[in-house]
């Protein structure tokens, strides 16, 4: 049987950084489900599809071919033959992803792909509904969070290091708005699964969180 670790939590909690490091240590495949919603959001934007128009939604779900490849251990999202990794990391793409993630048809399409990936290999998968919806029988579930102030500070630092000029208060407001949308949508809202272990990383370093997850894995083996 494959081993599955589910990591859910709000935007900016450090899920992907931590999941990547844990994947490396355990030699698991890292599956970033948010990237798939980002690719779907990009598809809506590039084709001028309206997220409120049902015909557009059906068309987008039928014609967007999203597949996942791995190169040197890195997940590559391929949208209709194009590697879109370079296009989906912007704040704008994140907002669009959060908007298309409220659409049932989009979720049904992507959950199928996500389950398929977990059925053939040991995975550590991060997102919003991994423990509650995608892999309810995951061997280990972690709900990783941090205060919105701390998450905003980390995002600000990351942007500033990349030379992106940004404002801390605006970042925190965006994070709170994204939490609102992800936690209060009708389908598969972000919430901690009953059997998930809560990890608040506000006062933890990346290494401490990674070590804690490895420790939990050893316990749940
Ligand atoms: O983790 P991220 O920031 O890349 O995710 C972008 C958006 O995609 C997020 O705001 C909500 C949505 N998402 C989701 O609804 N379900 C998931 N499993 C992953 C992401």
Short mmCIF file of C-alpha atoms and ligand atoms in Angstrom, two decimals:
data_model
loop_
_atom_site.label_atom_id
_atom_site.label_comp_id
_atom_site.label_asym_id
_atom_site.label_seq_id
_atom_site.Cartn_x
_atom_site.Cartn_y
_atom_site.Cartn_z
CA UNK A 1 0.00 0.00 0.00
CA UNK A 2 1.18 3.52 -0.75
CA UNK A 3 1.79 5.83 2.14
CA UNK A 4 0.04 9.21 1.98
CA UNK A 5 0.73 12.31 4.03
CA UNK A 6 -1.85 15.08 3.77
CA UNK A 7 -0.85 18.66 4.59
CA UNK A 8 -3.63 21.22 4.62
CA UNK A 9 -3.72 24.79 5.79
CA UNK A 10 -4.22 28.41 4.81
CA UNK A 11 -2.22 30.38 2.23
CA UNK A 12 1.31 31.24 3.27
CA UNK A 13 1.58 28.74 6.14
CA UNK A 14 4.69 27.22 4.54
CA UNK A 15 3.01 24.03 3.32
CA UNK A 16 4.90 23.70 0.06
CA UNK A 17 8.34 24.55 1.47
CA UNK A 18 7.87 22.03 4.24
CA UNK A 19 6.24 19.32 2.14
CA UNK A 20 9.08 19.52 -0.40
CA UNK A 21 11.70 19.03 2.33
CA UNK A 22 9.80 16.15 3.93
CA UNK A 23 9.36 14.54 0.49
CA UNK A 24 13.11 14.68 -0.08
CA UNK A 25 13.90 13.12 3.30
CA UNK A 26 11.35 10.32 2.96
CA UNK A 27 11.85 9.88 -0.80
CA UNK A 28 8.17 10.51 -1.40
CA UNK A 29 6.64 12.36 -4.35
CA UNK A 30 5.51 15.87 -3.51
CA UNK A 31 2.12 16.77 -4.98
CA UNK A 32 1.20 20.47 -4.98
CA UNK A 33 -2.58 20.58 -5.54
CA UNK A 34 -2.71 24.39 -5.41
CA UNK A 35 -0.60 24.51 -8.57
CA UNK A 36 -3.37 22.64 -10.41
CA UNK A 37 -5.97 25.24 -9.35
CA UNK A 38 -3.52 27.95 -10.39
CA UNK A 39 -3.20 26.34 -13.85
CA UNK A 40 -6.98 26.16 -14.14
CA UNK A 41 -7.21 29.84 -13.12
CA UNK A 42 -4.63 30.72 -15.75
CA UNK A 43 -6.66 28.87 -18.36
CA UNK A 44 -9.78 30.89 -17.48
CA UNK A 45 -7.80 34.14 -17.67
CA UNK A 46 -5.98 33.38 -20.92
CA UNK A 47 -9.20 32.36 -22.66
CA UNK A 48 -11.36 35.12 -21.21
CA UNK A 49 -13.67 32.56 -19.63
CA UNK A 50 -16.08 33.93 -17.05
CA UNK A 51 -16.07 32.09 -13.70
CA UNK A 52 -19.75 32.97 -13.31
CA UNK A 53 -20.87 31.61 -16.66
CA UNK A 54 -21.82 27.93 -16.57
CA UNK A 55 -21.23 27.38 -20.30
CA UNK A 56 -17.70 28.78 -19.95
CA UNK A 57 -17.05 26.57 -16.92
CA UNK A 58 -18.12 23.41 -18.74
CA UNK A 59 -16.07 24.39 -21.78
CA UNK A 60 -13.00 25.12 -19.68
CA UNK A 61 -13.25 21.80 -17.85
CA UNK A 62 -13.59 19.92 -21.12
CA UNK A 63 -10.79 21.64 -22.98
CA UNK A 64 -8.18 22.26 -20.27
CA UNK A 65 -5.85 19.30 -20.26
CA UNK A 66 -3.85 19.39 -17.05
CA UNK A 67 -1.16 16.79 -16.46
CA UNK A 68 1.65 16.51 -13.96
CA UNK A 69 5.23 15.57 -14.74
CA UNK A 70 8.31 15.37 -12.56
CA UNK A 71 11.72 16.68 -13.51
CA UNK A 72 14.62 16.35 -11.04
CA UNK A 73 12.05 15.80 -8.30
CA UNK A 74 10.19 18.99 -9.15
CA UNK A 75 6.50 18.95 -10.06
CA UNK A 76 5.74 20.44 -13.45
CA UNK A 77 2.19 21.42 -14.33
CA UNK A 78 1.48 20.99 -18.02
CA UNK A 79 -1.53 22.83 -19.39
CA UNK A 80 -2.47 21.76 -22.91
CA UNK A 81 1.12 20.82 -23.64
CA UNK A 82 2.72 23.90 -22.08
CA UNK A 83 4.83 23.92 -18.90
CA UNK A 84 3.07 26.68 -16.94
CA UNK A 85 5.18 26.57 -13.76
CA UNK A 86 6.66 29.98 -14.60
CA UNK A 87 3.25 31.61 -15.03
CA UNK A 88 1.33 30.39 -12.01
CA UNK A 89 3.35 31.76 -9.09
CA UNK A 90 2.07 35.35 -9.07
CA UNK A 91 -0.30 36.85 -6.45
CA UNK A 92 -2.79 37.37 -9.29
CA UNK A 93 -2.70 33.68 -10.23
CA UNK A 94 -3.23 32.79 -6.56
CA UNK A 95 -6.35 34.94 -6.37
CA UNK A 96 -7.69 33.51 -9.63
CA UNK A 97 -6.98 29.98 -8.35
CA UNK A 98 -8.96 30.69 -5.19
CA UNK A 99 -11.87 31.93 -7.34
CA UNK A 100 -11.98 28.93 -9.72
CA UNK A 101 -11.54 26.59 -6.72
CA UNK A 102 -15.10 27.49 -5.63
CA UNK A 103 -16.47 25.85 -8.82
CA UNK A 104 -17.75 22.30 -8.39
CA UNK A 105 -16.87 21.12 -11.92
CA UNK A 106 -13.29 22.32 -11.52
CA UNK A 107 -12.92 20.53 -8.19
CA UNK A 108 -14.33 17.26 -9.53
CA UNK A 109 -11.87 17.35 -12.43
CA UNK A 110 -8.81 18.08 -10.29
CA UNK A 111 -9.65 15.74 -7.40
CA UNK A 112 -9.71 12.86 -9.89
CA UNK A 113 -6.21 13.74 -11.07
CA UNK A 114 -4.96 14.17 -7.48
CA UNK A 115 -6.31 10.79 -6.36
CA UNK A 116 -4.75 9.12 -9.39
CA UNK A 117 -1.32 10.51 -8.46
CA UNK A 118 -1.64 9.19 -4.90
CA UNK A 119 -2.77 5.76 -6.06
CA UNK A 120 0.52 4.84 -7.69
CA UNK A 121 3.22 6.16 -5.34
CA UNK A 122 4.01 7.34 -1.81
CA UNK A 123 3.01 10.98 -1.69
CA UNK A 124 3.04 14.02 0.50
CA UNK A 125 0.26 16.19 -0.87
CA UNK A 126 -0.53 19.72 0.17
CA UNK A 127 -3.63 21.85 -0.35
CA UNK A 128 -6.87 22.80 1.35
CA UNK A 129 -8.95 19.60 1.21
CA UNK A 130 -6.40 16.79 1.06
CA UNK A 131 -7.29 15.31 4.46
CA UNK A 132 -11.02 16.00 4.24
CA UNK A 133 -11.79 15.22 0.60
CA UNK A 134 -9.01 14.03 -1.69
CA UNK A 135 -7.42 11.41 0.58
CA UNK A 136 -9.72 10.90 3.59
CA UNK A 137 -7.81 7.71 4.38
CA UNK A 138 -4.36 9.32 4.35
CA UNK A 139 -1.98 7.66 6.81
CA UNK A 140 -0.96 10.95 8.37
CA UNK A 141 -2.79 14.28 8.28
CA UNK A 142 -1.32 17.57 9.35
CA UNK A 143 -3.11 20.91 9.51
CA UNK A 144 -0.35 23.48 9.20
CA UNK A 145 -1.17 27.03 10.14
CA UNK A 146 0.35 30.28 11.42
CA UNK A 147 -1.12 33.66 12.37
CA UNK A 148 -2.05 35.93 9.46
CA UNK A 149 0.49 38.50 10.72
CA UNK A 150 3.29 35.92 10.66
CA UNK A 151 2.26 34.59 7.25
CA UNK A 152 2.20 38.13 5.85
CA UNK A 153 5.64 38.85 7.32
CA UNK A 154 7.08 35.73 5.66
CA UNK A 155 5.50 36.57 2.29
CA UNK A 156 6.79 40.16 2.55
CA UNK A 157 10.33 38.93 3.28
CA UNK A 158 10.18 36.45 0.39
CA UNK A 159 9.02 39.15 -2.06
CA UNK A 160 11.53 41.70 -0.80
CA UNK A 161 14.38 39.21 -1.22
CA UNK A 162 13.25 38.70 -4.81
CA UNK A 163 13.32 42.47 -5.35
CA UNK A 164 9.51 42.76 -5.48
CA UNK A 165 8.33 45.99 -3.84
CA UNK A 166 5.33 45.31 -1.61
CA UNK A 167 3.41 46.55 1.39
CA UNK A 168 3.00 44.42 4.51
CA UNK A 169 -0.52 45.62 5.36
CA UNK A 170 -1.76 44.92 1.81
CA UNK A 171 -0.25 41.43 1.91
CA UNK A 172 -1.94 40.67 5.23
CA UNK A 173 -5.28 41.97 3.91
CA UNK A 174 -4.93 39.72 0.82
CA UNK A 175 -4.09 36.72 3.01
CA UNK A 176 -7.15 37.32 5.20
CA UNK A 177 -9.37 37.71 2.11
CA UNK A 178 -8.02 34.44 0.66
CA UNK A 179 -8.61 32.63 4.00
CA UNK A 180 -12.19 33.95 3.96
CA UNK A 181 -12.82 32.65 0.45
CA UNK A 182 -11.13 29.27 1.01
CA UNK A 183 -12.75 28.61 4.40
CA UNK A 184 -16.26 29.74 3.57
CA UNK A 185 -16.89 28.29 0.13
CA UNK A 186 -19.67 25.76 -0.22
CA UNK A 187 -17.66 22.87 -1.66
CA UNK A 188 -14.71 21.36 0.20
CA UNK A 189 -13.92 24.42 2.29
CA UNK A 190 -10.58 24.60 4.06
CA UNK A 191 -10.90 23.03 7.47
CA UNK A 192 -8.93 20.79 9.77
CA UNK A 193 -9.93 17.12 9.34
CA UNK A 194 -11.05 15.54 12.61
CA UNK A 195 -8.07 13.21 12.60
CA UNK A 196 -5.52 15.83 11.51
CA UNK A 197 -2.75 16.98 13.83
CA UNK A 198 -2.64 20.75 14.29
CA UNK A 199 0.77 22.36 13.83
CA UNK A 200 1.00 26.09 14.41
CA UNK A 201 4.28 27.21 12.88
CA UNK A 202 4.06 30.85 14.03
CA UNK A 203 6.95 30.34 16.41
CA UNK A 204 8.69 27.41 14.72
CA UNK A 205 11.52 27.36 12.19
CA UNK A 206 11.17 25.46 8.92
CA UNK A 207 13.55 22.77 10.21
CA UNK A 208 11.54 22.33 13.40
CA UNK A 209 8.32 21.80 11.45
CA UNK A 210 10.02 19.32 9.10
CA UNK A 211 11.45 17.39 12.05
CA UNK A 212 8.06 17.31 13.75
CA UNK A 213 6.39 15.87 10.64
CA UNK A 214 9.11 13.23 10.27
CA UNK A 215 8.63 12.35 13.95
CA UNK A 216 4.86 12.03 13.40
CA UNK A 217 5.52 9.85 10.34
CA UNK A 218 7.75 7.52 12.41
CA UNK A 219 4.92 7.29 14.95
CA UNK A 220 2.25 6.59 12.32
CA UNK A 221 4.23 4.06 10.24
O1 LIG B 1 -1.80 26.64 -2.16
P1 LIG B 1 -1.98 27.70 -3.23
O2 LIG B 1 -1.83 29.11 -2.71
O3 LIG B 1 -1.12 27.46 -4.42
O4 LIG B 1 -3.51 27.53 -3.72
C1 LIG B 1 -4.13 28.47 -4.55
C2 LIG B 1 -5.63 28.42 -4.35
O5 LIG B 1 -6.15 27.18 -4.84
C3 LIG B 1 -6.10 28.48 -2.90
O6 LIG B 1 -6.30 29.81 -2.47
C4 LIG B 1 -7.37 27.68 -2.89
C5 LIG B 1 -7.22 26.71 -4.03
N1 LIG B 1 -6.95 25.33 -3.59
C6 LIG B 1 -8.03 24.56 -3.25
O7 LIG B 1 -9.15 25.04 -3.23
N2 LIG B 1 -7.84 23.25 -2.92
C7 LIG B 1 -6.62 22.72 -2.89
N3 LIG B 1 -6.48 21.43 -2.57
C8 LIG B 1 -5.50 23.52 -3.20
C9 LIG B 1 -5.69 24.83 -3.54
#
